[in-house]
XYZ file of C-alpha atoms in Angstrom:
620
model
C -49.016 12.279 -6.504
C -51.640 13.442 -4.000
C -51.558 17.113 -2.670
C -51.466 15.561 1.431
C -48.127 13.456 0.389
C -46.516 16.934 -0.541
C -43.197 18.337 0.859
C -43.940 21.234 1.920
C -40.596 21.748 4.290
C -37.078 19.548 3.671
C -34.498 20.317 5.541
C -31.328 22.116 4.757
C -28.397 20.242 2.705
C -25.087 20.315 4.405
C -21.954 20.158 2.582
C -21.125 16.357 2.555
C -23.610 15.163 4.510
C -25.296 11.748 4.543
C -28.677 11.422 2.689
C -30.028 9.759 5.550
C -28.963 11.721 8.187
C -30.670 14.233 5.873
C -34.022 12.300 5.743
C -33.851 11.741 9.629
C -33.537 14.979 10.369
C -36.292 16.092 8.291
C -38.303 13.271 10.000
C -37.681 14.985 13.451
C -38.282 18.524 11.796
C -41.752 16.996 10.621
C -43.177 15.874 13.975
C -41.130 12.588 14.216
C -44.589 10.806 15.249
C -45.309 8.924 12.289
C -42.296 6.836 10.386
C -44.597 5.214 7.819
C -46.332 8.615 6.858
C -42.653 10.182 6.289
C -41.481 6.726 4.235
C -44.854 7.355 2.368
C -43.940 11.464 1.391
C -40.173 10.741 1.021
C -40.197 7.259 -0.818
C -43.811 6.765 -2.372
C -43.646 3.460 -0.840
C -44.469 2.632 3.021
C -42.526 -0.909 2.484
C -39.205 0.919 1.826
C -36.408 0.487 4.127
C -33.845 3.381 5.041
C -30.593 2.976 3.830
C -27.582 4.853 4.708
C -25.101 3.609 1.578
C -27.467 3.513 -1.233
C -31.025 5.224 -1.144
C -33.515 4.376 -3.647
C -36.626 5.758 -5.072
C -34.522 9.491 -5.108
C -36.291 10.614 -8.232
C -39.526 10.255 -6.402
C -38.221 12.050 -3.554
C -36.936 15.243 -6.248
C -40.147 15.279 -8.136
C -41.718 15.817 -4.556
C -39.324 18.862 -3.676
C -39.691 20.228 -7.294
C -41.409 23.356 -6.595
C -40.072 24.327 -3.399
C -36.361 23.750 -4.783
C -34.000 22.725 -7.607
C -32.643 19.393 -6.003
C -32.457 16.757 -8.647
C -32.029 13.265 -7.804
C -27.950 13.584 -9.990
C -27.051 15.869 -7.541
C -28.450 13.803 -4.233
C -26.067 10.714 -5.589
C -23.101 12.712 -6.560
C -22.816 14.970 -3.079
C -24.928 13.095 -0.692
C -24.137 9.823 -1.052
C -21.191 6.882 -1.063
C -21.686 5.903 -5.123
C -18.973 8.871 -6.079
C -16.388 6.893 -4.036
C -17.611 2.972 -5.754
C -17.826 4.815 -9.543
C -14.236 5.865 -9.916
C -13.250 2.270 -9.988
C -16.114 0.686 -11.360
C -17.434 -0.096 -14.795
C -19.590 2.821 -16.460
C -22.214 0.580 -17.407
C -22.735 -1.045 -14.282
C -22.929 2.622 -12.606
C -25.222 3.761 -14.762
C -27.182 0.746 -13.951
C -26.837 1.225 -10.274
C -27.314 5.081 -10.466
C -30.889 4.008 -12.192
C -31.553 2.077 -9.597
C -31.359 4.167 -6.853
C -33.009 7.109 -8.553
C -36.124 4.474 -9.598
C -35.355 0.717 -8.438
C -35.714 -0.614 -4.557
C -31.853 -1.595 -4.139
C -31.835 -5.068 -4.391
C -28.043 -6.543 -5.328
C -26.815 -2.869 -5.544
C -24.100 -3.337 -2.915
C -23.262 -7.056 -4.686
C -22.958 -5.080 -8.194
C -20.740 -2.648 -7.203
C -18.563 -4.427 -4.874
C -19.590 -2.891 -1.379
C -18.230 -6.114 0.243
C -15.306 -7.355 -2.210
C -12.659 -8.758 -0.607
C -14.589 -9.374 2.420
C -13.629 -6.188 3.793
C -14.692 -5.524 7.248
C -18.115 -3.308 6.817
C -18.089 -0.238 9.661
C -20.838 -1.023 11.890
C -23.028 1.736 12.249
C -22.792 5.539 12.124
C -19.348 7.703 12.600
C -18.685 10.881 14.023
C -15.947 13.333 14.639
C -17.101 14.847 17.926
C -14.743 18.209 16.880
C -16.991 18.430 13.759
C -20.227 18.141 16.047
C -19.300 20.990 18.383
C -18.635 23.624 15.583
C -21.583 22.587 13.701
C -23.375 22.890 16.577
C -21.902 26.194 17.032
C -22.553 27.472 13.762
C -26.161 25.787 12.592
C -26.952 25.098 16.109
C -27.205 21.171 15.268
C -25.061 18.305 13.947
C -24.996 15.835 11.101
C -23.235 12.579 9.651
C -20.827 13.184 7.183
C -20.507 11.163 4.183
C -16.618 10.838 4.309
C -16.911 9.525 7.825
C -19.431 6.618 6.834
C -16.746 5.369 3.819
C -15.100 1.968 4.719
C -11.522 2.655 5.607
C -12.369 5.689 7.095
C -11.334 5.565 10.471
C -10.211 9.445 11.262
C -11.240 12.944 10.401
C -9.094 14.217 8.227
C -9.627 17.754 9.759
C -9.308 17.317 13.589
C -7.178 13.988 12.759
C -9.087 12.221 15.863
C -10.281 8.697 15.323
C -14.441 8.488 14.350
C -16.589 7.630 17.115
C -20.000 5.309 16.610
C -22.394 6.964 17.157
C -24.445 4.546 20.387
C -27.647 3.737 18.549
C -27.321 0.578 15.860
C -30.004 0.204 13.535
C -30.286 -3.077 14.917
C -31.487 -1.212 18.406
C -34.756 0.403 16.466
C -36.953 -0.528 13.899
C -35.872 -0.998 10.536
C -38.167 1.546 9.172
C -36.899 3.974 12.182
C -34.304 6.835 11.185
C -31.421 7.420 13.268
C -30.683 10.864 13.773
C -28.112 12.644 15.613
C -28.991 13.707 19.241
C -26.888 16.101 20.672
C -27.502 13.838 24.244
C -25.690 11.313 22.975
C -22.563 12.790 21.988
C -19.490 12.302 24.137
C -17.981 15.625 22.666
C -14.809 15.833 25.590
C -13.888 12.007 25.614
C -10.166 11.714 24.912
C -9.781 8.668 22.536
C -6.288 6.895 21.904
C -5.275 6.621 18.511
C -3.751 3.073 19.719
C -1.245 1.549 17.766
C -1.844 3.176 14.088
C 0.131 4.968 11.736
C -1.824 8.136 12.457
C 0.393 9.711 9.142
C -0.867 6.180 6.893
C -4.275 7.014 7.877
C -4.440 10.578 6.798
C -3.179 9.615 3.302
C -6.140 7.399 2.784
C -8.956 9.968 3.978
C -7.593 12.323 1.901
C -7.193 10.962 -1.474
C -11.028 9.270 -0.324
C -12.030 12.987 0.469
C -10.873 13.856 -3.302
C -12.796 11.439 -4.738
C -16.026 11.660 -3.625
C -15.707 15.669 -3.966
C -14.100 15.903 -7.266
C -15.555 15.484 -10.822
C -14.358 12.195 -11.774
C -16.876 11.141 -13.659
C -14.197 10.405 -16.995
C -12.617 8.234 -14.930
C -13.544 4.318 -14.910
C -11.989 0.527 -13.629
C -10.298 0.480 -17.311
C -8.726 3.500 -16.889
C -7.528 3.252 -13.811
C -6.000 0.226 -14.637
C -4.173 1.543 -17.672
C -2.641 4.529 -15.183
C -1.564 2.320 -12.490
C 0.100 0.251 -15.411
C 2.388 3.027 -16.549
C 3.363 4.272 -12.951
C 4.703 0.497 -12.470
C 6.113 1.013 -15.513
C 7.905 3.794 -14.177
C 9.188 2.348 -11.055
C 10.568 -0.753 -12.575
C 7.779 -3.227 -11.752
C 7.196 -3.847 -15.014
C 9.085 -6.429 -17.804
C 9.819 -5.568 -21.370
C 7.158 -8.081 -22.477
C 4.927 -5.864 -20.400
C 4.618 -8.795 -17.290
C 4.590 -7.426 -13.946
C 6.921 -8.378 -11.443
C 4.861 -9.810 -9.300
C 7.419 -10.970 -6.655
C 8.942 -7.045 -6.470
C 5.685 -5.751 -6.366
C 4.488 -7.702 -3.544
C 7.962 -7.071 -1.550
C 7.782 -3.238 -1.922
C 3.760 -2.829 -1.940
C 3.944 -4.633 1.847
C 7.150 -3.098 2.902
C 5.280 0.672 2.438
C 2.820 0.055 4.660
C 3.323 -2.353 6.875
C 2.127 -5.567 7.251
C 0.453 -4.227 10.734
C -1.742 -1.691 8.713
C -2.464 -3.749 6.276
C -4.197 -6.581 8.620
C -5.719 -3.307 10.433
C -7.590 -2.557 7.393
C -8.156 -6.288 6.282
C -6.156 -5.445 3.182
C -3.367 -7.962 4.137
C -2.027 -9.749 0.797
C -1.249 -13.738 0.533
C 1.145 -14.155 -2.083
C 0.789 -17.676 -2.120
C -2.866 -17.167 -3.072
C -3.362 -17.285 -7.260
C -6.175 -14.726 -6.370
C -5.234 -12.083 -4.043
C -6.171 -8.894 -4.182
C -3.108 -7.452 -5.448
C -2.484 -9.843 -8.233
C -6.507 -9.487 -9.606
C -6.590 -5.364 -9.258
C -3.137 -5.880 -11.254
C -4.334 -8.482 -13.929
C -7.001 -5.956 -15.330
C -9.403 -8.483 -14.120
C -13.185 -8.771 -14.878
C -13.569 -8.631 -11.155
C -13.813 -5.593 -8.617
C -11.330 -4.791 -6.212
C -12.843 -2.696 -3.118
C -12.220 0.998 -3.543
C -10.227 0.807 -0.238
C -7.561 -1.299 -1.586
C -7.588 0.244 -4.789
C -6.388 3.817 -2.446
C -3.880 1.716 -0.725
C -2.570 1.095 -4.477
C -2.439 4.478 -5.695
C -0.746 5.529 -2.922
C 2.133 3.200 -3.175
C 2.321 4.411 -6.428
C 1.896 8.114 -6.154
C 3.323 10.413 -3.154
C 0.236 12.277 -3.407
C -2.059 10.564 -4.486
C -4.763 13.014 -5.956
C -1.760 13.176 -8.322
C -2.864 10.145 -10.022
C -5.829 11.214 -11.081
C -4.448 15.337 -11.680
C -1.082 14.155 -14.054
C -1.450 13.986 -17.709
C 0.051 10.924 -19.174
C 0.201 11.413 -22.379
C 0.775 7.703 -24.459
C 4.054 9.397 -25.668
C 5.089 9.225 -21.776
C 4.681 5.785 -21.570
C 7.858 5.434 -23.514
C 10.032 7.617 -21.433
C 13.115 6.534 -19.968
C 15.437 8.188 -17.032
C 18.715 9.914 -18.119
C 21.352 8.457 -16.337
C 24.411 11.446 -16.398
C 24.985 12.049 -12.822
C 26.349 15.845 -13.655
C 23.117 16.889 -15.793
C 19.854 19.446 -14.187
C 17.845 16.394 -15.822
C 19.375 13.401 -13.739
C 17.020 10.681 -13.770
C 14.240 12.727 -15.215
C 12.014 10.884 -17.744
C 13.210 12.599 -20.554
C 15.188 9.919 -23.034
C 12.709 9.352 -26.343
C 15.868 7.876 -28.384
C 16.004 3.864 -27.519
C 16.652 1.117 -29.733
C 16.282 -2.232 -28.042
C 18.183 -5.381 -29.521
C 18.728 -8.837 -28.245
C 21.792 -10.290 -26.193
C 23.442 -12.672 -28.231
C 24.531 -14.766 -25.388
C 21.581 -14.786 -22.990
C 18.951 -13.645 -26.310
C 17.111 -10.895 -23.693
C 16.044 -7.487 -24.328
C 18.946 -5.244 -24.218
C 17.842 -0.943 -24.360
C 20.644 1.535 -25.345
C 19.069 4.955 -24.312
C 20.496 8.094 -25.936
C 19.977 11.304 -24.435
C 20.048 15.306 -25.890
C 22.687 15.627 -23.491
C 24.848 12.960 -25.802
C 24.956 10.601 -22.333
C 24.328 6.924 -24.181
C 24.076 4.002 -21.777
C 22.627 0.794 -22.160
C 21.158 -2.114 -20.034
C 19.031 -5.207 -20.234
C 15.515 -4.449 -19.801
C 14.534 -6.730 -17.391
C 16.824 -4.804 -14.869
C 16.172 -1.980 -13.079
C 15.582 1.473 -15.038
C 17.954 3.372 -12.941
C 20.814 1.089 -13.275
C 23.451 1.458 -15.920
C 25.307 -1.578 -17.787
C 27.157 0.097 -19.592
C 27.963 3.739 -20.752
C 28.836 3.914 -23.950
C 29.071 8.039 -24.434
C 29.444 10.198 -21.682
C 28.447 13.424 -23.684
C 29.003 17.283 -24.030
C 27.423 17.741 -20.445
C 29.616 15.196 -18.885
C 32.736 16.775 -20.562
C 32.296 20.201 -19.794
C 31.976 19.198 -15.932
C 34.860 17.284 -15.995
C 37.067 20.168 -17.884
C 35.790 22.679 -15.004
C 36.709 20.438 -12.550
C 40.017 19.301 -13.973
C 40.910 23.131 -14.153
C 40.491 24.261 -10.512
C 42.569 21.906 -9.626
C 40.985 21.699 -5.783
C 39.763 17.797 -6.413
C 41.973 14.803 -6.355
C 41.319 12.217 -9.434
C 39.462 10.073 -6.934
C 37.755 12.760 -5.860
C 36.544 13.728 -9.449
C 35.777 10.129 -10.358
C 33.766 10.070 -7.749
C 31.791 13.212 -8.516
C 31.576 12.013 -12.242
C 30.481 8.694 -11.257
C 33.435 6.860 -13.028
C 36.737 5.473 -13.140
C 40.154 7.926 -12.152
C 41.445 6.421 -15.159
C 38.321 7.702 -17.129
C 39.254 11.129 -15.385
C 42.782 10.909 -16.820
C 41.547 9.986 -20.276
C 39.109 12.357 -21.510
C 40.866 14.987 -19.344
C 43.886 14.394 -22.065
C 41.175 14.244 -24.721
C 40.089 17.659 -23.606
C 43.620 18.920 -24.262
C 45.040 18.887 -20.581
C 48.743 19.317 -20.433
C 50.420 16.482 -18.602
C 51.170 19.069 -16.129
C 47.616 19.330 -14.619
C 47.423 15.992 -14.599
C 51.049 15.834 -12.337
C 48.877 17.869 -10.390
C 46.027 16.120 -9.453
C 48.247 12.926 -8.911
C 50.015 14.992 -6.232
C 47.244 16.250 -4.864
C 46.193 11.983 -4.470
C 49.245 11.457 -2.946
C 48.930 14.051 -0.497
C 45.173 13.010 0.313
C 46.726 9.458 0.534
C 49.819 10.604 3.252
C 47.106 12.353 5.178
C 45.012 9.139 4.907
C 48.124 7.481 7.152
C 47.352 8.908 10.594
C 43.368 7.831 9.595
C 45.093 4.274 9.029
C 46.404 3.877 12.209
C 43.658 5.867 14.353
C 41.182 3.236 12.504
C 43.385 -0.037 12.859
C 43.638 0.545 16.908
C 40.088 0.945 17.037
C 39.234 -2.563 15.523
C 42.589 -3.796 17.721
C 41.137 -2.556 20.617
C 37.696 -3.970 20.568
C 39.444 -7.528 18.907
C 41.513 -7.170 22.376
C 38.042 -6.818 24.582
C 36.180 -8.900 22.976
C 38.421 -12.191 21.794
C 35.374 -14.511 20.400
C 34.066 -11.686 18.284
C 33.161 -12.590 14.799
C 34.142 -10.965 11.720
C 30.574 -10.180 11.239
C 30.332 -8.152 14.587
C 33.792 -5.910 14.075
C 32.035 -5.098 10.582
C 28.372 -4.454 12.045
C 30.242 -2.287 14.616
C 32.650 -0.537 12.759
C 31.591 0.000 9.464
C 32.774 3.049 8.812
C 36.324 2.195 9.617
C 35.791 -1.269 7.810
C 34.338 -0.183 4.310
C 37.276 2.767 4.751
C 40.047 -0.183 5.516
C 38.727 -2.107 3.231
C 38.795 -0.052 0.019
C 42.271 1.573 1.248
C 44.348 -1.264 2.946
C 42.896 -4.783 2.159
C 45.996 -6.982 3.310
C 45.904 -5.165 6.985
C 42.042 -5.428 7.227
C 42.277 -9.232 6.555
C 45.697 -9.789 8.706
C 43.803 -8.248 12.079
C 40.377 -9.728 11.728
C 39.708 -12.927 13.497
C 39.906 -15.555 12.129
C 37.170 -16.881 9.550
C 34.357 -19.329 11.055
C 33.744 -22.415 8.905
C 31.087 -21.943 6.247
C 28.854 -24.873 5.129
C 31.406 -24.776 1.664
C 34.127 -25.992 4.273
C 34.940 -29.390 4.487
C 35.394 -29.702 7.879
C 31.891 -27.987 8.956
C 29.482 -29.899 10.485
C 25.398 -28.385 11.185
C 24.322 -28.888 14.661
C 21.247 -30.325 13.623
C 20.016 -30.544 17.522
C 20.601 -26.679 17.725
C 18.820 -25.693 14.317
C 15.565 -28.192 15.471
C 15.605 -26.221 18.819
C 15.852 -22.380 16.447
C 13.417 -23.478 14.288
C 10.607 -24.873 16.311
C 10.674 -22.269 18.490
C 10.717 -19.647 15.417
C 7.534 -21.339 13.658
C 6.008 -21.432 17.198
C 5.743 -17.794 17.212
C 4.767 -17.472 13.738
C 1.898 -19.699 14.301
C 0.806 -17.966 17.177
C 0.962 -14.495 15.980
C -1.478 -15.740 13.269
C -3.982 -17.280 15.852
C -3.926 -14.071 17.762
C -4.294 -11.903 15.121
C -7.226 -14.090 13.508
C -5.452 -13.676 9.871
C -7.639 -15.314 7.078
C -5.034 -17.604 5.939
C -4.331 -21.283 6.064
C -2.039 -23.298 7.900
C 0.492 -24.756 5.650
C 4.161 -25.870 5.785
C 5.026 -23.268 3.419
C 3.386 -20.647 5.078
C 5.263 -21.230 8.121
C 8.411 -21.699 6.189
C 8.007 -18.717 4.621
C 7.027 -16.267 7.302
C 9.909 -17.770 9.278
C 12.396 -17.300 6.731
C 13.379 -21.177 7.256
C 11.524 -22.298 4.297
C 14.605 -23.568 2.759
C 15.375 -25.649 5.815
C 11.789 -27.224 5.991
C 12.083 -28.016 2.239
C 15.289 -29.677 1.855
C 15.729 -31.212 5.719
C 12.698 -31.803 7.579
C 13.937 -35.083 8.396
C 16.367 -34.030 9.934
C 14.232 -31.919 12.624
C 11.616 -34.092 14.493
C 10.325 -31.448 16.848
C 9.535 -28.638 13.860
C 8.206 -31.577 11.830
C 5.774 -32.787 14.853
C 4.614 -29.475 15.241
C 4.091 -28.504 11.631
C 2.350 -31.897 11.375
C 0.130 -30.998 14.455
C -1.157 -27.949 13.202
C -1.467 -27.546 9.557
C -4.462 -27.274 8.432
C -6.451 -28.766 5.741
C -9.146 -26.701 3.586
C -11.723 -27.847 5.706
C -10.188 -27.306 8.940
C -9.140 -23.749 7.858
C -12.567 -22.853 6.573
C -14.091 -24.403 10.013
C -11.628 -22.348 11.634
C -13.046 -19.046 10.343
C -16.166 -20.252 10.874
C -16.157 -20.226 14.561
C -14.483 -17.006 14.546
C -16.676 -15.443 12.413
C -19.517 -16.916 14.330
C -18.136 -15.779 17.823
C -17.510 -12.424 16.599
C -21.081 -11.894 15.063
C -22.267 -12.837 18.496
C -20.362 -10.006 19.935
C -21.614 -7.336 17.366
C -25.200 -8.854 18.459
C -25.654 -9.681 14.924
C -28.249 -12.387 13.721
C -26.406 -15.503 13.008
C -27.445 -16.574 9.242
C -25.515 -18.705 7.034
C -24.896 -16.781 3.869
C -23.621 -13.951 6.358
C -21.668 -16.514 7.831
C -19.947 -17.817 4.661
C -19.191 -14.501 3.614
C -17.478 -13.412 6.594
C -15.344 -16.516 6.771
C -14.143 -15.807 2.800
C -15.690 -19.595 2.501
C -14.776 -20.303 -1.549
C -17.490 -23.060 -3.782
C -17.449 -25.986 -3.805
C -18.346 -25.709 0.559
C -17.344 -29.099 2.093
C -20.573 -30.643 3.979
C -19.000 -30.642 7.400
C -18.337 -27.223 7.079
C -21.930 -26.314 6.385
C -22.885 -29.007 8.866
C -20.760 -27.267 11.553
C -22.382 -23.394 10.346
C -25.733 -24.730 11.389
C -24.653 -26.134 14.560
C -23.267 -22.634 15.298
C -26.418 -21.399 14.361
């Protein structure tokens, strides 16, 4: 190393800052004149190229500060850099590999290797900053920075001032590529109010935050593998998972998409195809060889976790894996995870999995395991706990036996049983019937104040359904109808003809008319929001919720079958279909048009059909 190439002055290390916003502001510090003189004393090499994701030649750079400071090149990629938020779900190995690179290597493949642009998430464009941040650091140092957190893809707030992240006006593709961007106070827009638009500004926050506790914490134990086998036993524990140890894909893929939101979702190009063998969900699920964007692995853990730096903070232990919910609704430790005791057997009609789950409490239940974990099939002790409540509740007397049974989540013949078993004169049990009858006389004026207030809406409205004096009284429905069937049924209207009844007859003219104009919309909302899916029947079907019709009687309506027909798509139309997208939207960004980039954008899969390639360089 030669004595002129020397550091002699690097700038101060903010907390979380950006390497290269670092580097460019030691650039400016230095006499900003010369950029291949400062690539020369940072880098060692004048044919290096700034990076803002994943500097190389670091240890070069430390050996150069080495007597004016104890940097070391671990400590540049753990706090001043984006690998911390890539490692966590990663492989070791190929971290290690990449963390070699960067401190020796030039970068080349790094952001391939570790899965920068799985799933072809949409990259950020540029630098981000929060102008709030900018105006008390300017306050306090008396000049600005960009923050690591604020460059991470899916980053699009500050999780301090909760204000969406600016871009900073200068692109790299504006300067040179060997030119540094830094921050000029001249080009912050520090008082512009800027719309949050239509996001779900709480959503949003939950992902900066668990991204802020990665990057900052020490999770260097943690690893793809792992992370896999934790997610495993939290679906486990929310009933996504089968006794054979399948997941339910199906359930998963229902309540993943009905937490966020299939609006958020496409907003962070996260949106999941379940048609598609190779989604994102099903491969981060599948403990698959491949790597699922860190992004979408965040979105995961918080489905799973209400906090989500819980996930990484809980011990599991392996014994918890086997931990099942007690079920006895009158017991501190309701639906805890606390049952150890279960012996599973096999149905003898249907030969599946049947668990019977005993509890310290003495509450025994049993159900098939491919059910839920919080349902019960069948209880087969109730337990000292259960009794106990059910003697203290049988003695004060201020319940009736419905009442109770409904406390005790059980029959009022139950109540009367054990209540005798527990040495209850028949006397107390005179009483509580008497106290049933009297809840049931003062039930009579409810009768009749609920009956003329389905009477008197029947009476307004004469071609109501039964459907819409339900939907508008349910209260006084459900209470009718567990109280006084025979009434309910005599003053409804009467039933509409089902498809079971002989005499009913589709309008097949009126379902065409309801279902074209239903897939219309669906095909429309998927042109306008440029979704990366394909065209298909089933699609349509399926996202109109008239699959079944489509499938079974198509025939049977010409205008939803002409325009199905009309615009489904083939692979190669759909792939030449994101291709001009892709195309017209690099042409906004002022990106250079070039045909891997191209490919990748459009999610184009091998074997690439020849007209589709033909048609990328005709775009080009």
């Amino acid at each position: 190393m030669n004595t002129q190439d020397t550091i002699e002055y690097f700038s101060r290390l903010y907390e979380d800052e950006i390497l290269y916003s670092v580097l460019a502001r030691y650039h400016f510090v230095s006499g900003g004149n010369n950029l291949k003189d400062t690539i020369i004393k940072v880098f060692g090499n004048n044919s290096v190229i700034p990076t803002i994701e994943f500097p190389t030649h670091l240890e070069y750079l430390t050996m150069n500060l080495g007597k004016y400071t104890n940097i070391t090149s671990e400590i540049l990629i753990e706090n001043h850099t984006i690998l911390p938020f890539y490692s966590v779900f990663n492989y070791k190995e190929r971290i290690k590999e990449i963390s070699q690179e960067m401190k020796y290597g030039d970068g080349k493949g790094i952001k391939h290797k570790i899965g920068y642009i799985a799933g072809s998430i949409g990259n950020k464009k540029g630098l981000y900053y929060c102008p709030l941040c900018l105006k008390e650091e300017y306050n306090k140092f008396g000049e600005g920075y960009f923050h690591r957190l604020h460059q991470l893809q899916g980053v699009h707030i500050c999780n301090k001032h909760i204000r969406p992240l600016v871009r900073y006006p200068i692109y790299y593709k504006d300067v040179s590529r060997l030119q540094f961007i830094r921050l000029d106070k001249d080009n912050i827009k520090f008082n512009d109010e800027i719309r949050l638009g239509d996001i779900d500004i709480d959503k949003y926050k939950k992902i900066v935050d668990l991204a802020e506790f990665i990057v900052v914490n020490d999770l260097s134990s943690w690893n793809k593998e792992k992370v896999y086998d934790r997610c495993f036993i939290r679906l486990k524990d929310k009933g996504l998972t089968t006794v054979n140890r399948q997941i339910r894909q199906r359930q998963l893929y229902e309540e993943f998409t009905r937490y966020w939101g299939e609006n958020t979702l496409i907003q962070l190009d996260s949106q999941v195809d379940f048609n598609n063998e190779y989604n994102w969900l099903k491969v981060l699920t599948r403990n698959s060889k491949r790597v699922t964007h860190p992004l979408r692995n965040i979105l995961f853990i918080l489905f799973l976790e209400r906090k989500g730096e819980d996930f990484f903070l809980n011990n599991y232990d392996s014994k918890e894996q086997n931990l099942y919910p007690c079920l006895n609704p009158v017991a501190n430790h309701y639906k805890d995870m606390v049952i150890k005791d279960v012996k599973i057997t096999t149905d003898y009609k249907t030969r599946k999995p049947v668990g019977t789950f005993k509890c310290s409490c003495g509450f025994v239940y049993s159900r098939k395991m491919d059910t839920d974990m919080h349902s019960v099939g069948r209880i087969k002790e109730f337990g000292h706990i259960w009794k106990s409540k059910l003697y203290q509740l049988v003695d004060k007397e201020e319940l009736s036996l419905n009442g109770i049974a409904r406390y005790m989540k059980c029959d009022p013949k139950t109540v009367k049983k054990y209540a005798r078993e527990l040495n209850q004169n028949e006397t107390v049990i005179r009483k509580l019937e008497e106290h049933q009858n009297i809840i049931i006389e003062d039930n009579c004026s409810t009768l009749e104040r609920y009956i003329k207030r389905i009477l008197d809406y029947i009476k307004d409205n004469p071609r109501a359904s039964r459907t819409e004096v339900r939907n508008n009284f349910q209260k006084e429905y459900i209470w009718l109808y567990r109280n006084n069937k025979e009434k309910l049924n005599e003053m409804l209207p009467t039933k509409k003809l089902t498809k079971n009844d002989t005499s009913y007859k589709v309008d097949w003219d009126r379902r065409d008319k309801e279902v074209y104009i239903k897939i219309k919309e669906e095909y429309k909302r998927i042109i306008d929001n440029k979704e990366k899916v394909r065209i298909t029947k089933t699609l349509l079907g399926r996202r109109s919720r008239y699959l079944s019709s489509i499938e079974k009687n198509l025939e049977k309506l010409p205008l939803t079958r002409n325009f199905i027909n009309s615009v489904s798509e083939t692979v190669e139309q759909y792939q030449s279909r994101r291709v001009v997208y892709i195309t017209n939207s690099m042409k906004e960004q002022g990106e250079d048009l070039v045909q891997w980039k191209i490919i990748r954008g459009a999610g184009l899969k091998k074997p690439y059909k020849e007209s589709v390639i033909n048609k990328i360089d005709k775009l080009i």
